[in-house]
Tab-separated table of C-alpha atoms in Angstrom:
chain	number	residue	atom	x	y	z
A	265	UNK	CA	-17.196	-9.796	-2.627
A	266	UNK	CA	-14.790	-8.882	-5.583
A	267	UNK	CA	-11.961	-7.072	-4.582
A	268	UNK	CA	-9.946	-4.686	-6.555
A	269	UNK	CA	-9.101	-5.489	-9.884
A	270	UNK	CA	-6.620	-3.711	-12.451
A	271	UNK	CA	-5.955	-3.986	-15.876
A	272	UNK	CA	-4.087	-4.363	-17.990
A	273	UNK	CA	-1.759	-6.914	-15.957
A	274	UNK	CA	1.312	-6.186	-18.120
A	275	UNK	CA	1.541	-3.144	-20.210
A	276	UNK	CA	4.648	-2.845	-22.615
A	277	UNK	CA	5.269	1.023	-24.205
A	278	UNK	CA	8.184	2.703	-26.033
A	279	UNK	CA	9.432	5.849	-24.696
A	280	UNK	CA	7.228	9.383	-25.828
A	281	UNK	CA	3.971	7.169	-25.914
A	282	UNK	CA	1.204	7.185	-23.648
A	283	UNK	CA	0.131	4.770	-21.342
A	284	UNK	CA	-3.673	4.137	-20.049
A	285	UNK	CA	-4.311	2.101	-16.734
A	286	UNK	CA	-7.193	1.095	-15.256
A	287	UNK	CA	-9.053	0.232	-11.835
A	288	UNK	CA	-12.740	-0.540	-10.584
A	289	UNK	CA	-12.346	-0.289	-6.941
A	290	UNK	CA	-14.478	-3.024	-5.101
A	291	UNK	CA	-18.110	-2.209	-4.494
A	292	UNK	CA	-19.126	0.475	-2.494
A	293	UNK	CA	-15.631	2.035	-2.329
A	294	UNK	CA	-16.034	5.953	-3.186
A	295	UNK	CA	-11.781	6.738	-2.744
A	296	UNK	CA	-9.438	4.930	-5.486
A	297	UNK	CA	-5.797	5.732	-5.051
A	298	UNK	CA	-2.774	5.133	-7.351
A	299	UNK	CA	0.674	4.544	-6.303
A	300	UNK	CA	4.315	3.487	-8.122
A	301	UNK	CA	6.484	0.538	-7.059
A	302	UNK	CA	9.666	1.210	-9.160
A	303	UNK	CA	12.127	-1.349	-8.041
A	304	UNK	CA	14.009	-0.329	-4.784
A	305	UNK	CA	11.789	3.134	-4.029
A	306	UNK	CA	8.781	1.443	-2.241
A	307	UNK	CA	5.348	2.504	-2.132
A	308	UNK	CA	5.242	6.213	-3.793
A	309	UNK	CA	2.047	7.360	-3.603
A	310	UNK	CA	0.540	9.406	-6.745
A	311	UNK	CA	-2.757	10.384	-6.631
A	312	UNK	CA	-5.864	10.023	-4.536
A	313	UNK	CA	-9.600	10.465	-5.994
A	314	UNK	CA	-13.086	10.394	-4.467
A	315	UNK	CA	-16.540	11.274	-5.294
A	316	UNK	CA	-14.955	11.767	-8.912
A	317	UNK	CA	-12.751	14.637	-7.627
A	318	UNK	CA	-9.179	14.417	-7.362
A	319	UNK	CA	-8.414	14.837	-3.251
A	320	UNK	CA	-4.135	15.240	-3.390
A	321	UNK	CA	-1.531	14.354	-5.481
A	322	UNK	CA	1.749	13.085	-4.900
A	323	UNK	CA	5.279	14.208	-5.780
A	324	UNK	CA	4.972	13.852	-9.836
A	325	UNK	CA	5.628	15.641	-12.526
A	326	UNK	CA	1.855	16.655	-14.513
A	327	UNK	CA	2.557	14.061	-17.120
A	328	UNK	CA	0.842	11.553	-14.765
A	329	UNK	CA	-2.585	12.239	-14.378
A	330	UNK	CA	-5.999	10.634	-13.601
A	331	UNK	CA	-9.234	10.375	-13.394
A	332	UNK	CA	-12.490	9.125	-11.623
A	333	UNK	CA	-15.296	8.231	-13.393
A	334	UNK	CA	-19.320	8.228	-12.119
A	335	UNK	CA	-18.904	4.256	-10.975
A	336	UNK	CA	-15.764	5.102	-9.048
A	337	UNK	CA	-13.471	3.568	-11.086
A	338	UNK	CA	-10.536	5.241	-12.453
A	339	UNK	CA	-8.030	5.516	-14.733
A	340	UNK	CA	-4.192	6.772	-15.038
A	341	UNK	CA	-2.637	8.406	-17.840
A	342	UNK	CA	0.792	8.557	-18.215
A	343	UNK	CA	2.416	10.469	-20.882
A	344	UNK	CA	5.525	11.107	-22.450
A	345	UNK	CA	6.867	7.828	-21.050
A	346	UNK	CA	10.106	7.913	-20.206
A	347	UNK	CA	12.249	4.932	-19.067
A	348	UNK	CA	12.268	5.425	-15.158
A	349	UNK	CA	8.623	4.964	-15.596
A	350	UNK	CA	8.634	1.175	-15.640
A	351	UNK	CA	7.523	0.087	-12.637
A	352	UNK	CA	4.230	-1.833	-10.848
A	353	UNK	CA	1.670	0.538	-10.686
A	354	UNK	CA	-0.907	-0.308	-8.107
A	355	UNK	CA	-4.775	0.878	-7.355
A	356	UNK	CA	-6.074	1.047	-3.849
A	357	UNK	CA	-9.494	1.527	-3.129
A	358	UNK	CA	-10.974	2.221	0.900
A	359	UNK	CA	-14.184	3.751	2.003
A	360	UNK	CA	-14.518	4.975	5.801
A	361	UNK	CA	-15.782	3.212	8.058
A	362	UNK	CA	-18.438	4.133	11.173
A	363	UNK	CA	-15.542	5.223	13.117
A	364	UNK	CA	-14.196	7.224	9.909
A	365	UNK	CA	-11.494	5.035	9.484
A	366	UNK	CA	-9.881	4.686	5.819
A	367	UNK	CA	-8.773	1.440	4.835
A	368	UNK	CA	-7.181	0.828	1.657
A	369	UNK	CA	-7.944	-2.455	-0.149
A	370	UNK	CA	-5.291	-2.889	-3.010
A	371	UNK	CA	-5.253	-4.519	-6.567
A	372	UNK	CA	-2.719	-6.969	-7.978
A	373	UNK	CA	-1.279	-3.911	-9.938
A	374	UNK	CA	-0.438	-3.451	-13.419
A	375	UNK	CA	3.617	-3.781	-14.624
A	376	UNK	CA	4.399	-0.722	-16.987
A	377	UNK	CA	7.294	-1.859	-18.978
A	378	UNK	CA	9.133	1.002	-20.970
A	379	UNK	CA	11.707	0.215	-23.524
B	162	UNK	CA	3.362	15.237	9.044
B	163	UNK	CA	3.295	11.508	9.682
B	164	UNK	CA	6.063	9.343	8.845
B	165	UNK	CA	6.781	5.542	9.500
B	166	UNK	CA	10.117	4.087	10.248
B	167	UNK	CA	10.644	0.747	9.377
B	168	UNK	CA	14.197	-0.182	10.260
B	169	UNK	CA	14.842	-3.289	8.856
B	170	UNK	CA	15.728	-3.391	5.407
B	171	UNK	CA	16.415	-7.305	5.295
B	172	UNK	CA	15.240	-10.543	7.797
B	173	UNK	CA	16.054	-13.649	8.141
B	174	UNK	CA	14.607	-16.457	10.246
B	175	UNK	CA	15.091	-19.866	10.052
B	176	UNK	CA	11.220	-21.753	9.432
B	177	UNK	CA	9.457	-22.396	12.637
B	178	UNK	CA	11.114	-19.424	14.335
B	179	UNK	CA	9.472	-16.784	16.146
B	180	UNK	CA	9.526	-13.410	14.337
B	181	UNK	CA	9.017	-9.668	15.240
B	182	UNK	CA	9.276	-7.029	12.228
B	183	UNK	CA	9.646	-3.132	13.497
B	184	UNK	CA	7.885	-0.284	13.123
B	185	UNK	CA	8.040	3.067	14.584
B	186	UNK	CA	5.634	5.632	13.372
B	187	UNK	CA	5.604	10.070	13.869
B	188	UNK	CA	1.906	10.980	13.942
B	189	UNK	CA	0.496	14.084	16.513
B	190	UNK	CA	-2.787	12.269	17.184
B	191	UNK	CA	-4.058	8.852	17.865
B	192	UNK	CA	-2.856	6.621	14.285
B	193	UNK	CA	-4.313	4.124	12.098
B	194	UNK	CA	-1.949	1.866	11.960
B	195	UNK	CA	-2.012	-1.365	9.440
B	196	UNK	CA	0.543	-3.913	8.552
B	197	UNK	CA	0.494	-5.139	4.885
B	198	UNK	CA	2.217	-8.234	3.171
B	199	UNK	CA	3.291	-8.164	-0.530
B	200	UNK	CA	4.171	-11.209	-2.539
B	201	UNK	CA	6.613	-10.706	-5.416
B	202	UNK	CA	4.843	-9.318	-8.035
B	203	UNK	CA	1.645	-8.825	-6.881
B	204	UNK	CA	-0.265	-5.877	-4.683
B	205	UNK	CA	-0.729	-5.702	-1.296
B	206	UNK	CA	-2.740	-7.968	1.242
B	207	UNK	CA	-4.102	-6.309	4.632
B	208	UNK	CA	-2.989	-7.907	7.410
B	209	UNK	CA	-4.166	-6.086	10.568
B	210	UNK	CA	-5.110	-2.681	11.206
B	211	UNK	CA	-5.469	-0.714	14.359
B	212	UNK	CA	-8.117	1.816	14.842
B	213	UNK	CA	-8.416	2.106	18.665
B	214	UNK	CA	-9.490	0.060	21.712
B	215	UNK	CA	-7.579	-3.593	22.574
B	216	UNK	CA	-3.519	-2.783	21.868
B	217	UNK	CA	-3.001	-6.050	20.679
B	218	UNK	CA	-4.684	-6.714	17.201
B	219	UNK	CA	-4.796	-10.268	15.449
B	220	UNK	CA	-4.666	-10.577	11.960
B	221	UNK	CA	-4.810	-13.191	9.117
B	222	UNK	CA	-2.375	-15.924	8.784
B	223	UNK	CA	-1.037	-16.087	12.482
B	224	UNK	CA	0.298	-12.594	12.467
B	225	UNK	CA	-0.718	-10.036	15.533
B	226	UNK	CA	0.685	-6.654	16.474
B	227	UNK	CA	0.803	-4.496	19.679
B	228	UNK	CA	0.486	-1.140	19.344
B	229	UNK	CA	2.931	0.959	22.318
B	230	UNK	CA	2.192	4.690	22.572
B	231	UNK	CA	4.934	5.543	24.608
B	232	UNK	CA	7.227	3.709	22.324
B	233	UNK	CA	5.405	4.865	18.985
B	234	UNK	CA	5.471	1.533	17.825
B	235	UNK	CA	3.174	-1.097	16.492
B	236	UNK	CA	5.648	-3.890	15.803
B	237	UNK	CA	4.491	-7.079	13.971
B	238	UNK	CA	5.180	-10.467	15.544
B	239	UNK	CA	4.364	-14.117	14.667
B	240	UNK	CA	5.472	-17.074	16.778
B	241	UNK	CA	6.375	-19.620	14.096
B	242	UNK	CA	7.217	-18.165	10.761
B	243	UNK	CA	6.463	-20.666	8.015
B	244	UNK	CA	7.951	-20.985	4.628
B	245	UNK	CA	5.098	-19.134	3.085
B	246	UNK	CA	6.024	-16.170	5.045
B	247	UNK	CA	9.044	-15.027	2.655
B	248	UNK	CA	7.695	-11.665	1.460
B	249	UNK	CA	7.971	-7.585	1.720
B	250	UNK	CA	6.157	-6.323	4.787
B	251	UNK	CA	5.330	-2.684	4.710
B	252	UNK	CA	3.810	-1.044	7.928
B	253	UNK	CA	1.628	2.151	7.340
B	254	UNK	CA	-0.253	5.142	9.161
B	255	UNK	CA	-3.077	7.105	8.690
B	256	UNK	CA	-4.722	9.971	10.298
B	257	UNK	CA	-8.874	8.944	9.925
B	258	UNK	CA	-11.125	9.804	7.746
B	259	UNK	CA	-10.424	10.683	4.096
B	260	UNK	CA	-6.977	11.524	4.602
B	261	UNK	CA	-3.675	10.066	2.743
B	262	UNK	CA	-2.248	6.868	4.353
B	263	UNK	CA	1.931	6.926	4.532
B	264	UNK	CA	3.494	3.419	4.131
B	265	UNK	CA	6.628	2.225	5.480
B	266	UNK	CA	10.150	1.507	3.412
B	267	UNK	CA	9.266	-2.135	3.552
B	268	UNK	CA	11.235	-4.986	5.509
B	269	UNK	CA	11.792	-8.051	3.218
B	270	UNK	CA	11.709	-11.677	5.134
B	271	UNK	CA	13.375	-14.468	4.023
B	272	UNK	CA	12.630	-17.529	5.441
B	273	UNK	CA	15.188	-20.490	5.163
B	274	UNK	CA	14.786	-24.296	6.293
């Protein structure tokens, strides 16, 4: 079974541009979430989507947004980039189980470099 | 709200010893609790989760946890840590169903010979 995967792996911007990132959650999976790793904050989560709506949203200003397509996977826009932006940006994708359990299943992330 | 505590910033354990990383966790309900391992640079591996049932889970790689209500902890423990161990560990809790899942601060492990 293929797990998560992300793309780009590396993703290199100047500040004001956009960035796109991208995630196909593994099969099956209806949720996809998106979180930042900036060095020394930990896991901040962003934004959570499933069944193509967006379920809750994390502490971030509107320039980061997302979306889910039909095939569950997803994207993240960031714009305006601004240098506190660089950081490992990671996708997480979970379905409940028969207990309605969530488990999230993460990707190897994508590095956001902003110079 | 939920909230997980893990206390230890930093570990380290010399390779072969016995290890036990902490986590203490603020949920009203029964939790889902999972431990998660992160290798520089790269995204996070499921260890073990608990759902219910058996307080002691096993997970992959010689790692198990016991999960103790009256302590609200669910600590992480592995008898002989190996060399491959050195990573970030981040404990994490979640309420069921399709609600958001709160991770831990992290505890990096450092393993030396």
């Amino acid at each position: 079974e293929a797990g998560v995967t992300q793309s780009p792996t590396h993703l290199i911007k100047t500040r004001g541009q956009q960035a796109t990132l991208r995630c196909s959650p593994i099969s099956g999976h209806t949720s996809v979430y998106w979180y930042q790793q900036a060095l020394g904050l930990g896991l901040q989560f962003l934004l959570w989507y499933d069944e193509g709506e967006e379920r809750n949203r994390g502490n971030f200003p509107p320039r980061f947004s997302g979306r889910q397509f039909p095939n569950y996977s997803s994207e993240l826009n960031v714009n305006a980039l601004e240098l506190e932006d660089s950081a490992l940006y990671l996708c997480a994708s979970s379905s409940a189980d028969s207990k309605g359990a969530d488990t999230q299943y993460f990707g190897p992330g994508t590095r956001l470099t902003v110079l | 709200a939920q909230s997980v505590t893990q206390p230890d910033i930093h570990i380290t354990v010399s390779e072969g010893a016995s290890l036990e990383l902490r986590c203490n966790y603020s949920y009203g309900a029964t939790p889902y609790l999972f431990w998660y391992v992160q290798s520089p640079g790269q995204g996070l591996q499921l260890l073990l989760k608990y759902f219910s049932g058996d307080t002691l889970v096993q997970g992959i790689k010689g790692f198990e946890a016991e999960f103790k209500r009256s302590q609200s902890s669910f600590n992480l423990r592995k008898p002989s840590v190996h060399w491959s161990d050195a990573a970030e560990y981040f404990c994490a809790v979640g309420s069921g169903g399709y609600q958001k899942v709160t991770f831990g601060t992290g505890t990096k492990l450092q393993v030396i010979p």
